[in-house]
Amino acid sequence: MTANEGSGTVSVLLGNGSGGFAPKVDYAMGSSSFSPRSVAVADLTGDANPDVATSNNRRDQQSGYVDDYSGILVRVGNGNGTLAGGAALGGTYGFATGKAPYELVATDLNGDGRQDLVTANWHSHNVSVLLQQGVQPPSSCRVTLMLSGVRKGVLKFRRAFTAKGKVTSTNLTATKARLTLQRKKGTKWVKVKIVSRTLSATKTYTWKYKPTRKGTYRIRVTVAQTATNKAAVTKWKTFKVR
């Protein structure tokens, strides 16, 4: 990764695994008059993908009057070696700094696990600190499934079973568990029921159902992803009704 002051771009050269690089790909990151002076690569959004930040500066001086345009531009990484961002200057986000930020470093300054940015500012003779305030990535999630009324994989015909379980996550905001029940028909599985159950205060769910046909059934439970928890799904549980 290079910051190209003259063209107002950054160049990405992906390694080929043998000590060489693929042909460069250029991304706008400022302009020829609002030049990227330094570049840093770090996860700035909490999604585990590398993002790119540049320190940019433009200084106009005419008849004793000085206009200084200084800041950091950020392009979010897509996770596949390419960068997002289509604003006029190329950056997905822009942040103000002191005057003429020539050097840029990414590091965790406050021990919160997030990458922060620091610039060394030539004209203002100081440093600028930008603490990352991004949203924490969703926490892992787990859902369990137990079947009562089913014994040794068999449910007696005209009897009901009860599916129950619990959802656990550090930052759980999902409110429902979705249960999918299918019956085997030939070599295919066909839908019998898809229901949602609201989680209780203790994050548990229950569902009682009486199959109307004999045969082989299977059931599983899913929990949707939210801004704070990842999705979760159980393995299929298979049983026979006879």
Short mmCIF file of C-alpha atoms in Angstrom, two decimals:
data_model
loop_
_atom_site.label_atom_id
_atom_site.label_comp_id
_atom_site.label_asym_id
_atom_site.label_seq_id
_atom_site.Cartn_x
_atom_site.Cartn_y
_atom_site.Cartn_z
CA MET A 1 0.00 0.00 0.00
CA THR A 2 1.39 3.41 -0.98
CA ALA A 3 0.20 6.99 -0.58
CA ASN A 4 0.70 8.86 -3.86
CA GLU A 5 1.01 12.58 -3.18
CA GLY A 6 1.18 13.72 -6.79
CA SER A 7 -1.94 11.92 -8.02
CA GLY A 8 -4.08 12.04 -4.88
CA THR A 9 -4.44 8.26 -4.76
CA VAL A 10 -3.38 5.17 -2.89
CA SER A 11 -2.10 2.06 -4.65
CA VAL A 12 -2.94 -1.47 -3.50
CA LEU A 13 -0.55 -4.25 -4.50
CA LEU A 14 -1.78 -7.69 -3.38
CA GLY A 15 0.89 -10.28 -2.61
CA ASN A 16 0.98 -13.34 -4.86
CA GLY A 17 2.46 -15.64 -2.22
CA SER A 18 5.83 -16.01 -3.91
CA GLY A 19 7.48 -12.70 -3.00
CA GLY A 20 5.86 -10.75 -5.83
CA PHE A 21 2.76 -8.64 -6.27
CA ALA A 22 -0.25 -8.45 -8.52
CA PRO A 23 -0.58 -5.34 -10.70
CA LYS A 24 -1.41 -2.24 -8.67
CA VAL A 25 -4.93 -0.92 -8.30
CA ASP A 26 -5.29 2.82 -7.63
CA TYR A 27 -8.03 4.39 -5.49
CA ALA A 28 -8.77 8.09 -5.22
CA MET A 29 -7.83 9.38 -1.77
CA GLY A 30 -7.99 13.15 -1.99
CA SER A 31 -6.76 15.00 -5.06
CA SER A 32 -3.55 16.39 -6.53
CA SER A 33 -4.14 19.57 -4.49
CA PHE A 34 -5.44 17.76 -1.37
CA SER A 35 -2.65 15.23 -1.24
CA PRO A 36 -2.32 12.04 0.82
CA ARG A 37 0.97 12.34 2.68
CA SER A 38 0.91 9.12 4.71
CA VAL A 39 -1.13 5.93 4.79
CA ALA A 40 -2.11 3.46 7.52
CA VAL A 41 -3.86 0.09 7.23
CA ALA A 42 -5.94 -1.12 10.19
CA ASP A 43 -9.38 -2.42 11.13
CA LEU A 44 -11.20 0.86 11.78
CA THR A 45 -14.78 -0.43 11.74
CA GLY A 46 -14.63 -3.54 13.94
CA ASP A 47 -15.55 -5.99 11.17
CA ALA A 48 -12.08 -7.67 11.07
CA ASN A 49 -11.44 -6.33 7.54
CA PRO A 50 -8.42 -4.05 6.96
CA ASP A 51 -9.38 -0.46 6.19
CA VAL A 52 -7.20 2.34 4.78
CA ALA A 53 -6.65 5.84 6.18
CA THR A 54 -4.57 8.68 4.75
CA SER A 55 -3.46 12.03 6.17
CA ASN A 56 -4.21 14.77 3.63
CA ASN A 57 -3.24 18.45 3.40
CA ARG A 58 -3.77 21.49 1.18
CA ARG A 59 -2.31 24.89 2.06
CA ASP A 60 -3.20 27.99 0.03
CA GLN A 61 -1.30 31.20 0.71
CA GLN A 62 -2.20 34.39 -1.16
CA SER A 63 -1.54 38.05 -0.17
CA GLY A 64 -0.66 37.05 3.35
CA TYR A 65 -3.86 35.02 3.82
CA VAL A 66 -3.52 31.30 4.47
CA ASP A 67 -6.19 28.66 3.96
CA ASP A 68 -5.29 25.29 5.46
CA TYR A 69 -7.28 22.16 4.66
CA SER A 70 -6.12 19.22 6.72
CA GLY A 71 -7.68 15.92 7.65
CA ILE A 72 -7.84 12.15 7.49
CA LEU A 73 -9.71 10.24 4.81
CA VAL A 74 -10.84 6.65 5.43
CA ARG A 75 -11.78 4.00 2.89
CA VAL A 76 -13.49 0.91 4.31
CA GLY A 77 -12.10 -2.45 3.20
CA ASN A 78 -14.42 -4.98 1.58
CA GLY A 79 -12.45 -7.95 2.92
CA ASN A 80 -11.37 -9.16 -0.52
CA GLY A 81 -8.48 -6.81 -1.26
CA THR A 82 -10.68 -4.01 -2.60
CA LEU A 83 -11.81 -0.75 -1.00
CA ALA A 84 -15.24 0.85 -0.75
CA GLY A 85 -15.97 4.56 -1.03
CA GLY A 86 -17.23 6.68 -3.86
CA ALA A 87 -17.27 10.23 -2.49
CA ALA A 88 -15.76 13.10 -4.47
CA LEU A 89 -12.43 12.75 -2.70
CA GLY A 90 -12.57 8.97 -2.57
CA GLY A 91 -12.82 8.52 1.17
CA THR A 92 -15.83 6.88 2.81
CA TYR A 93 -15.33 9.15 5.84
CA GLY A 94 -13.36 12.33 6.57
CA PHE A 95 -12.03 13.67 9.89
CA ALA A 96 -10.36 16.96 10.81
CA THR A 97 -6.82 17.14 12.24
CA GLY A 98 -4.23 19.79 13.04
CA LYS A 99 -2.55 21.65 10.20
CA ALA A 100 -0.49 19.66 7.67
CA PRO A 101 -0.70 16.09 9.02
CA TYR A 102 2.35 14.56 7.39
CA GLU A 103 2.66 11.31 9.37
CA LEU A 104 -0.14 8.90 10.30
CA VAL A 105 -0.09 5.94 12.70
CA ALA A 106 -2.82 3.46 13.70
CA THR A 107 -2.64 1.95 17.19
CA ASP A 108 -4.86 1.19 20.21
CA LEU A 109 -4.25 4.17 22.50
CA ASN A 110 -6.80 3.52 25.23
CA GLY A 111 -6.81 -0.27 25.54
CA ASP A 112 -10.38 -0.82 24.30
CA GLY A 113 -9.34 -3.18 21.51
CA ARG A 114 -10.07 -0.62 18.76
CA GLN A 115 -7.52 0.94 16.45
CA ASP A 116 -7.14 4.70 16.92
CA LEU A 117 -5.35 7.19 14.64
CA VAL A 118 -2.57 9.69 15.42
CA THR A 119 -1.14 12.34 13.11
CA ALA A 120 2.02 14.44 13.40
CA ASN A 121 1.10 17.93 12.18
CA TRP A 122 3.86 19.98 10.59
CA HIS A 123 2.36 23.48 10.44
CA SER A 124 0.55 23.43 13.77
CA HIS A 125 3.46 21.76 15.62
CA ASN A 126 1.29 19.24 17.43
CA VAL A 127 -0.29 15.82 17.17
CA SER A 128 -3.94 14.92 16.64
CA VAL A 129 -5.53 11.89 18.32
CA LEU A 130 -8.69 10.34 16.90
CA LEU A 131 -10.17 7.66 19.16
CA GLN A 132 -12.28 5.11 17.33
CA GLN A 133 -15.92 5.26 18.37
CA GLY A 134 -17.15 2.46 16.11
CA VAL A 135 -19.82 -0.02 17.04
CA GLN A 136 -18.59 -3.22 18.64
CA PRO A 137 -18.92 -6.23 16.34
CA PRO A 138 -21.83 -8.60 17.09
CA SER A 139 -21.14 -11.11 19.86
CA SER A 140 -21.30 -14.84 19.29
CA CYS A 141 -24.67 -16.51 19.86
CA ARG A 142 -25.76 -20.06 20.74
CA VAL A 143 -29.17 -21.71 20.75
CA THR A 144 -30.03 -25.13 22.17
CA LEU A 145 -32.83 -27.56 21.29
CA MET A 146 -34.35 -30.33 23.37
CA LEU A 147 -37.38 -32.50 22.55
CA SER A 148 -39.64 -33.90 25.26
CA GLY A 149 -42.13 -36.63 24.45
CA VAL A 150 -39.73 -38.22 21.98
CA ARG A 151 -38.15 -41.41 23.34
CA LYS A 152 -35.27 -43.11 21.60
CA GLY A 153 -36.04 -41.15 18.48
CA VAL A 154 -39.71 -42.13 18.36
CA LEU A 155 -42.89 -40.16 19.04
CA LYS A 156 -46.12 -42.10 19.41
CA PHE A 157 -48.74 -41.19 16.84
CA ARG A 158 -51.42 -38.77 18.10
CA ARG A 159 -49.08 -37.60 20.85
CA ALA A 160 -47.51 -34.13 21.05
CA PHE A 161 -43.88 -33.25 21.51
CA THR A 162 -42.44 -30.10 23.09
CA ALA A 163 -39.43 -28.32 21.66
CA LYS A 164 -37.60 -26.11 24.11
CA GLY A 165 -34.24 -24.47 24.52
CA LYS A 166 -32.27 -21.37 25.45
CA VAL A 167 -30.42 -18.61 23.60
CA THR A 168 -27.17 -17.25 25.03
CA SER A 169 -25.10 -14.28 23.87
CA THR A 170 -23.10 -11.55 25.60
CA ASN A 171 -25.08 -8.79 23.89
CA LEU A 172 -28.32 -10.50 22.91
CA THR A 173 -31.00 -8.27 21.39
CA ALA A 174 -32.75 -10.91 19.29
CA THR A 175 -36.23 -11.45 20.71
CA LYS A 176 -37.46 -14.56 18.90
CA ALA A 177 -36.48 -18.13 18.06
CA ARG A 178 -37.66 -19.59 14.76
CA LEU A 179 -38.53 -23.30 14.59
CA THR A 180 -38.71 -25.21 11.33
CA LEU A 181 -40.40 -28.63 11.22
CA GLN A 182 -40.16 -30.82 8.11
CA ARG A 183 -41.40 -34.27 7.11
CA LYS A 184 -39.67 -36.64 4.73
CA LYS A 185 -41.57 -37.37 1.53
CA GLY A 186 -39.74 -39.81 -0.70
CA THR A 187 -36.19 -38.46 -0.96
CA LYS A 188 -37.17 -34.86 -0.19
CA TRP A 189 -38.03 -32.88 2.92
CA VAL A 190 -41.26 -30.87 2.85
CA LYS A 191 -42.34 -28.07 5.17
CA VAL A 192 -44.78 -28.90 7.94
CA LYS A 193 -44.55 -25.82 10.15
CA ILE A 194 -42.42 -22.69 10.56
CA VAL A 195 -43.19 -20.81 13.76
CA SER A 196 -41.60 -18.03 15.80
CA ARG A 197 -41.57 -18.00 19.57
CA THR A 198 -40.83 -14.92 21.66
CA LEU A 199 -37.99 -15.46 24.09
CA SER A 200 -38.83 -15.29 27.78
CA ALA A 201 -37.09 -13.05 30.30
CA THR A 202 -34.58 -15.86 30.80
CA LYS A 203 -34.08 -16.16 27.00
CA THR A 204 -35.84 -19.51 26.70
CA TYR A 205 -38.53 -20.68 24.28
CA THR A 206 -41.05 -23.55 24.08
CA TRP A 207 -43.31 -24.92 21.35
CA LYS A 208 -45.75 -27.81 21.57
CA TYR A 209 -47.01 -29.60 18.46
CA LYS A 210 -48.91 -32.78 17.57
CA PRO A 211 -48.03 -34.25 14.15
CA THR A 212 -51.06 -35.33 12.13
CA ARG A 213 -49.25 -37.92 10.02
CA LYS A 214 -46.90 -40.78 10.62
CA GLY A 215 -43.43 -40.62 9.11
CA THR A 216 -39.94 -39.24 9.62
CA TYR A 217 -39.61 -35.67 10.84
CA ARG A 218 -36.81 -33.26 11.55
CA ILE A 219 -36.67 -29.94 13.39
CA ARG A 220 -34.18 -27.15 13.97
CA VAL A 221 -34.09 -23.69 15.56
CA THR A 222 -32.57 -20.46 14.28
CA VAL A 223 -31.95 -17.04 15.83
CA ALA A 224 -31.56 -14.02 13.56
CA GLN A 225 -28.52 -11.78 13.60
CA THR A 226 -28.97 -8.28 15.03
CA ALA A 227 -26.64 -5.31 15.45
CA THR A 228 -25.31 -6.82 18.70
CA ASN A 229 -25.52 -10.61 18.30
CA LYS A 230 -24.59 -13.02 15.53
CA ALA A 231 -27.03 -15.52 14.08
CA ALA A 232 -27.30 -18.99 15.59
CA VAL A 233 -28.72 -22.30 14.39
CA THR A 234 -29.03 -25.80 15.82
CA LYS A 235 -28.38 -29.04 14.01
CA TRP A 236 -31.39 -30.88 12.65
CA LYS A 237 -32.96 -33.30 15.14
CA THR A 238 -34.64 -36.25 13.42
CA PHE A 239 -37.35 -38.49 14.89
CA LYS A 240 -40.07 -40.88 13.71
CA VAL A 241 -43.79 -40.73 14.35
CA ARG A 242 -45.38 -44.16 14.49
#
